[in-house]
PDB file of C-alpha atoms in Angstrom:
ATOM      1  CA  MET R 275       0.000   0.000   0.000  1.00  0.00           C
ATOM      2  CA  THR R 276       1.394   3.412  -0.988  1.00  0.00           C
ATOM      3  CA  LEU R 277       0.757   6.475   1.113  1.00  0.00           C
ATOM      4  CA  PRO R 278      -0.084   9.881  -0.400  1.00  0.00           C
ATOM      5  CA  VAL R 279       2.754  12.350  -0.867  1.00  0.00           C
ATOM      6  CA  ALA R 280       3.355  15.056   1.705  1.00  0.00           C
ATOM      7  CA  GLY R 281       1.140  18.105   1.365  1.00  0.00           C
ATOM      8  CA  TRP R 282      -2.047  19.854   2.491  1.00  0.00           C
ATOM      9  CA  TYR R 283      -5.240  17.779   2.291  1.00  0.00           C
ATOM     10  CA  PRO R 284      -8.856  18.438   3.366  1.00  0.00           C
ATOM     11  CA  ASP R 285      -9.403  17.520   7.003  1.00  0.00           C
ATOM     12  CA  PRO R 286     -11.785  14.530   7.152  1.00  0.00           C
ATOM     13  CA  GLU R 287     -13.394  15.917  10.326  1.00  0.00           C
ATOM     14  CA  ASP R 288     -13.913  19.511   9.113  1.00  0.00           C
ATOM     15  CA  GLN R 289     -13.952  20.253   5.356  1.00  0.00           C
ATOM     16  CA  ALA R 290     -13.441  23.990   6.042  1.00  0.00           C
ATOM     17  CA  ARG R 291      -9.856  23.315   7.118  1.00  0.00           C
ATOM     18  CA  LEU R 292      -6.746  21.733   5.664  1.00  0.00           C
ATOM     19  CA  ARG R 293      -4.475  19.303   7.470  1.00  0.00           C
ATOM     20  CA  TRP R 294      -0.772  18.732   6.769  1.00  0.00           C
ATOM     21  CA  TRP R 295       0.278  15.194   5.829  1.00  0.00           C
ATOM     22  CA  ASP R 296       4.049  14.713   6.167  1.00  0.00           C
ATOM     23  CA  GLY R 297       4.061  11.335   4.426  1.00  0.00           C
ATOM     24  CA  LEU R 298       3.732   9.306   7.667  1.00  0.00           C
ATOM     25  CA  ARG R 299       1.300  11.080   9.979  1.00  0.00           C
ATOM     26  CA  TRP R 300      -1.124  14.012  10.113  1.00  0.00           C
ATOM     27  CA  GLY R 301       0.136  17.306  11.498  1.00  0.00           C
ATOM     28  CA  ALA R 302      -0.937  20.945  11.804  1.00  0.00           C
ATOM     29  CA  LEU R 303      -4.302  22.395  10.804  1.00  0.00           C
ATOM     30  CA  ALA R 304      -4.833  25.407   8.543  1.00  0.00           C
ATOM     31  CA  PRO R 305      -8.023  27.208   7.468  1.00  0.00           C
ATOM     32  CA  GLN R 306      -9.252  26.284   3.979  1.00  0.00           C
ATOM     33  CA  PRO R 307      -8.753  29.166   1.539  1.00  0.00           C
ATOM     34  CA  ALA R 308     -11.928  30.858   0.342  1.00  0.00           C
ATOM     35  CA  PRO R 309     -12.991  29.641  -3.089  1.00  0.00           C
ATOM     36  CA  THR R 310     -12.270  32.149  -5.837  1.00  0.00           C
ATOM     37  CA  LEU R 311     -15.055  33.222  -8.143  1.00  0.00           C
ATOM     38  CA  PRO R 312     -14.560  32.934 -11.899  1.00  0.00           C
ATOM     39  CA  ALA R 313     -13.879  36.147 -13.814  1.00  0.00           C
ATOM     40  CA  GLY R 314     -16.895  38.001 -15.117  1.00  0.00           C
ATOM     41  CA  ILE R 315     -19.038  37.377 -12.028  1.00  0.00           C
ATOM     42  CA  PRO R 316     -19.874  40.478  -9.950  1.00  0.00           C
ATOM     43  CA  GLY R 317     -17.831  40.472  -6.781  1.00  0.00           C
ATOM     44  CA  ALA R 318     -15.047  38.400  -8.294  1.00  0.00           C
ATOM     45  CA  GLU R 319     -11.595  39.623  -7.381  1.00  0.00           C
ATOM     46  CA  ALA R 320      -9.303  40.658 -10.191  1.00  0.00           C
ATOM     47  CA  SER R 321      -6.351  38.357 -10.582  1.00  0.00           C
ATOM     48  CA  PRO R 322      -2.993  39.992  -9.961  1.00  0.00           C
ATOM     49  CA  ARG R 323      -1.101  40.968 -13.084  1.00  0.00           C
ATOM     50  CA  PRO R 324       2.385  42.258 -13.702  1.00  0.00           C
ATOM     51  CA  PRO R 325       2.609  45.984 -14.334  1.00  0.00           C
ATOM     52  CA  ALA R 326       2.432  47.187 -17.913  1.00  0.00           C
ATOM     53  CA  PRO R 327       5.640  48.729 -19.291  1.00  0.00           C
ATOM     54  CA  SER R 328       4.024  52.161 -19.081  1.00  0.00           C
ATOM     55  CA  GLU R 329       3.526  51.627 -15.330  1.00  0.00           C
ATOM     56  CA  TYR R 330       7.197  51.001 -14.529  1.00  0.00           C
ATOM     57  CA  ARG R 331       8.736  53.677 -12.430  1.00  0.00           C
ATOM     58  CA  ILE R 332      11.972  55.202 -13.520  1.00  0.00           C
ATOM     59  CA  GLY R 333      14.187  55.333 -10.465  1.00  0.00           C
ATOM     60  CA  SER R 334      16.821  57.907  -9.690  1.00  0.00           C
ATOM     61  CA  SER R 335      19.508  55.416 -10.767  1.00  0.00           C
ATOM     62  CA  ASP R 336      18.115  55.386 -14.337  1.00  0.00           C
ATOM     63  CA  ARG R 337      19.932  58.459 -15.595  1.00  0.00           C
ATOM     64  CA  PRO R 338      20.011  59.228 -19.328  1.00  0.00           C
ATOM     65  CA  LEU R 339      23.052  57.845 -21.084  1.00  0.00           C
ATOM     66  CA  THR R 340      25.625  60.256 -22.425  1.00  0.00           C
ATOM     67  CA  GLY R 341      28.798  60.033 -24.455  1.00  0.00           C
ATOM     68  CA  ARG R 342      30.129  56.674 -25.530  1.00  0.00           C
ATOM     69  CA  LYS R 343      27.485  54.719 -23.587  1.00  0.00           C
ATOM     70  CA  ALA R 344      24.728  56.561 -25.456  1.00  0.00           C
ATOM     71  CA  ARG R 345      26.339  55.783 -28.842  1.00  0.00           C
ATOM     72  CA  VAL R 346      26.747  52.106 -27.913  1.00  0.00           C
ATOM     73  CA  ALA R 347      23.109  51.901 -26.775  1.00  0.00           C
ATOM     74  CA  LYS R 348      21.907  53.564 -30.002  1.00  0.00           C
ATOM     75  CA  ASP R 349      24.026  51.207 -32.144  1.00  0.00           C
ATOM     76  CA  ARG R 350      22.648  48.200 -30.262  1.00  0.00           C
ATOM     77  CA  ALA R 351      19.078  49.456 -30.739  1.00  0.00           C
ATOM     78  CA  THR R 352      19.680  49.987 -34.464  1.00  0.00           C
ATOM     79  CA  ARG R 353      21.159  46.513 -34.886  1.00  0.00           C
ATOM     80  CA  SER R 354      18.176  44.957 -33.147  1.00  0.00           C
ATOM     81  CA  ALA R 355      15.616  47.061 -35.071  1.00  0.00           C
ATOM     82  CA  ASN R 356      17.219  46.674 -38.523  1.00  0.00           C
ATOM     83  CA  PRO R 357      19.941  44.011 -38.680  1.00  0.00           C
ATOM     84  CA  PHE R 358      19.901  43.921 -42.497  1.00  0.00           C
ATOM     85  CA  GLY R 359      21.398  47.399 -42.754  1.00  0.00           C
ATOM     86  CA  TYR R 360      24.308  46.470 -40.509  1.00  0.00           C
ATOM     87  CA  ALA R 361      24.891  43.178 -42.331  1.00  0.00           C
ATOM     88  CA  GLY R 362      24.948  45.050 -45.644  1.00  0.00           C
ATOM     89  CA  LEU R 363      27.376  47.624 -44.277  1.00  0.00           C
ATOM     90  CA  VAL R 364      29.757  44.940 -43.012  1.00  0.00           C
ATOM     91  CA  LEU R 365      29.601  43.077 -46.327  1.00  0.00           C
ATOM     92  CA  SER R 366      30.211  46.284 -48.275  1.00  0.00           C
ATOM     93  CA  LEU R 367      33.245  47.103 -46.144  1.00  0.00           C
ATOM     94  CA  ILE R 368      34.573  43.569 -46.560  1.00  0.00           C
ATOM     95  CA  ALA R 369      34.209  44.052 -50.325  1.00  0.00           C
ATOM     96  CA  PHE R 370      36.915  46.753 -50.201  1.00  0.00           C
ATOM     97  CA  ILE R 371      39.364  44.237 -48.717  1.00  0.00           C
ATOM     98  CA  PHE R 372      38.348  40.986 -50.365  1.00  0.00           C
ATOM     99  CA  ASN R 373      35.907  41.116 -53.281  1.00  0.00           C
ATOM    100  CA  LEU R 374      36.067  37.710 -54.921  1.00  0.00           C
ATOM    101  CA  LEU R 375      33.789  37.781 -58.007  1.00  0.00           C
ATOM    102  CA  ALA R 376      32.072  40.874 -56.539  1.00  0.00           C
ATOM    103  CA  ILE R 377      30.026  38.634 -54.243  1.00  0.00           C
ATOM    104  CA  PRO R 378      30.506  40.659 -51.007  1.00  0.00           C
ATOM    105  CA  SER R 379      29.659  43.923 -52.772  1.00  0.00           C
ATOM    106  CA  ILE R 380      26.535  42.434 -54.385  1.00  0.00           C
ATOM    107  CA  LEU R 381      25.439  40.970 -51.048  1.00  0.00           C
ATOM    108  CA  GLY R 382      26.129  44.329 -49.381  1.00  0.00           C
ATOM    109  CA  ILE R 383      23.875  46.052 -51.919  1.00  0.00           C
ATOM    110  CA  VAL R 384      21.120  43.433 -51.477  1.00  0.00           C
ATOM    111  CA  PHE R 385      21.212  43.510 -47.670  1.00  0.00           C
ATOM    112  CA  GLY R 386      21.384  47.311 -47.713  1.00  0.00           C
ATOM    113  CA  ALA R 387      18.311  47.450 -49.971  1.00  0.00           C
ATOM    114  CA  ILE R 388      16.457  45.087 -47.634  1.00  0.00           C
ATOM    115  CA  GLY R 389      17.542  47.332 -44.757  1.00  0.00           C
ATOM    116  CA  LEU R 390      16.168  50.382 -46.586  1.00  0.00           C
ATOM    117  CA  ALA R 391      12.837  48.637 -47.075  1.00  0.00           C
ATOM    118  CA  ARG R 392      12.797  47.626 -43.415  1.00  0.00           C
ATOM    119  CA  ALA R 393      13.631  51.203 -42.394  1.00  0.00           C
ATOM    120  CA  GLY R 394      10.609  52.335 -44.429  1.00  0.00           C
ATOM    121  CA  GLN R 395       8.445  49.934 -42.437  1.00  0.00           C
ATOM    122  CA  LEU R 396       9.850  51.297 -39.168  1.00  0.00           C
ATOM    123  CA  THR R 397       8.905  54.891 -40.048  1.00  0.00           C
ATOM    124  CA  GLY R 398       7.647  56.702 -36.992  1.00  0.00           C
ATOM    125  CA  GLN R 399       9.958  54.880 -34.637  1.00  0.00           C
ATOM    126  CA  ARG R 400      12.955  56.644 -33.196  1.00  0.00           C
ATOM    127  CA  ILE R 401      15.561  54.259 -34.592  1.00  0.00           C
ATOM    128  CA  THR R 402      15.091  52.829 -38.086  1.00  0.00           C
ATOM    129  CA  GLY R 403      18.601  52.173 -39.412  1.00  0.00           C
ATOM    130  CA  PHE R 404      17.986  54.175 -42.607  1.00  0.00           C
ATOM    131  CA  GLY R 405      21.416  55.809 -42.617  1.00  0.00           C
ATOM    132  CA  VAL R 406      23.266  52.538 -42.050  1.00  0.00           C
ATOM    133  CA  SER R 407      21.302  50.850 -44.829  1.00  0.00           C
ATOM    134  CA  LEU R 408      21.885  53.726 -47.234  1.00  0.00           C
ATOM    135  CA  ALA R 409      25.613  53.652 -46.478  1.00  0.00           C
ATOM    136  CA  ALA R 410      25.627  49.896 -47.164  1.00  0.00           C
ATOM    137  CA  VAL R 411      24.066  50.375 -50.605  1.00  0.00           C
ATOM    138  CA  ILE R 412      26.407  53.234 -51.532  1.00  0.00           C
ATOM    139  CA  LEU R 413      29.559  51.448 -50.337  1.00  0.00           C
ATOM    140  CA  GLY R 414      28.445  48.227 -52.054  1.00  0.00           C
ATOM    141  CA  LEU R 415      28.040  50.126 -55.331  1.00  0.00           C
ATOM    142  CA  VAL R 416      31.436  51.772 -54.956  1.00  0.00           C
ATOM    143  CA  ALA R 417      33.175  48.473 -54.105  1.00  0.00           C
ATOM    144  CA  GLY R 418      31.443  46.759 -57.028  1.00  0.00           C
ATOM    145  CA  GLY R 419      32.485  49.620 -59.322  1.00  0.00           C
ATOM    146  CA  PHE R 420      36.105  49.255 -58.208  1.00  0.00           C
ATOM    147  CA  PHE R 421      35.921  45.521 -58.840  1.00  0.00           C
ATOM    148  CA  PHE R 422      34.537  45.882 -62.358  1.00  0.00           C
ATOM    149  CA  LEU R 423      36.985  48.711 -63.142  1.00  0.00           C
ATOM    150  CA  ARG R 424      39.902  46.501 -62.078  1.00  0.00           C
ATOM    151  CA  VAL R 425      38.559  43.537 -64.093  1.00  0.00           C
ATOM    152  CA  ALA R 426      38.251  45.824 -67.161  1.00  0.00           C
ATOM    153  CA  GLN R 427      41.872  46.957 -66.701  1.00  0.00           C
ATOM    154  CA  ILE R 428      43.117  43.385 -66.421  1.00  0.00           C
ATOM    155  CA  LEU R 429      41.154  42.124 -69.439  1.00  0.00           C
ATOM    156  CA  GLY R 430      41.614  44.988 -71.543  1.00  0.00           C
TER     157      GLY R 430
END
């Protein structure tokens, strides 16, 4: 015969109370919690909820960022809002160093264009990544132009 696990169970003598079972014997008594009413019934208590973001209090330790920390926070926000622009910029810069078959410059242009489209969708938000995406497209075009100019010099 297996015994029930330790925990609070209804008291067989008084259903309004709970009794602690430690796995071997009965112990302390506790009052039974009041039954909760389902939502939508008058008199039902509202269930607790976490505060909405607009309800968070800004403490005195939350000072505005300045200097380098502000630039780092803005860069991080841009990368999270529009990662395509940053990917295009990195690929376009890589194209100036290593541009095998113009693939990095073409990918920089494509990712920059996707970043521009994404920045258009983020219009109205504070950080869209438009400038980073535009720089990616321009640098990708320049790197691709250098590549094709060099290929034309070699072939011709």
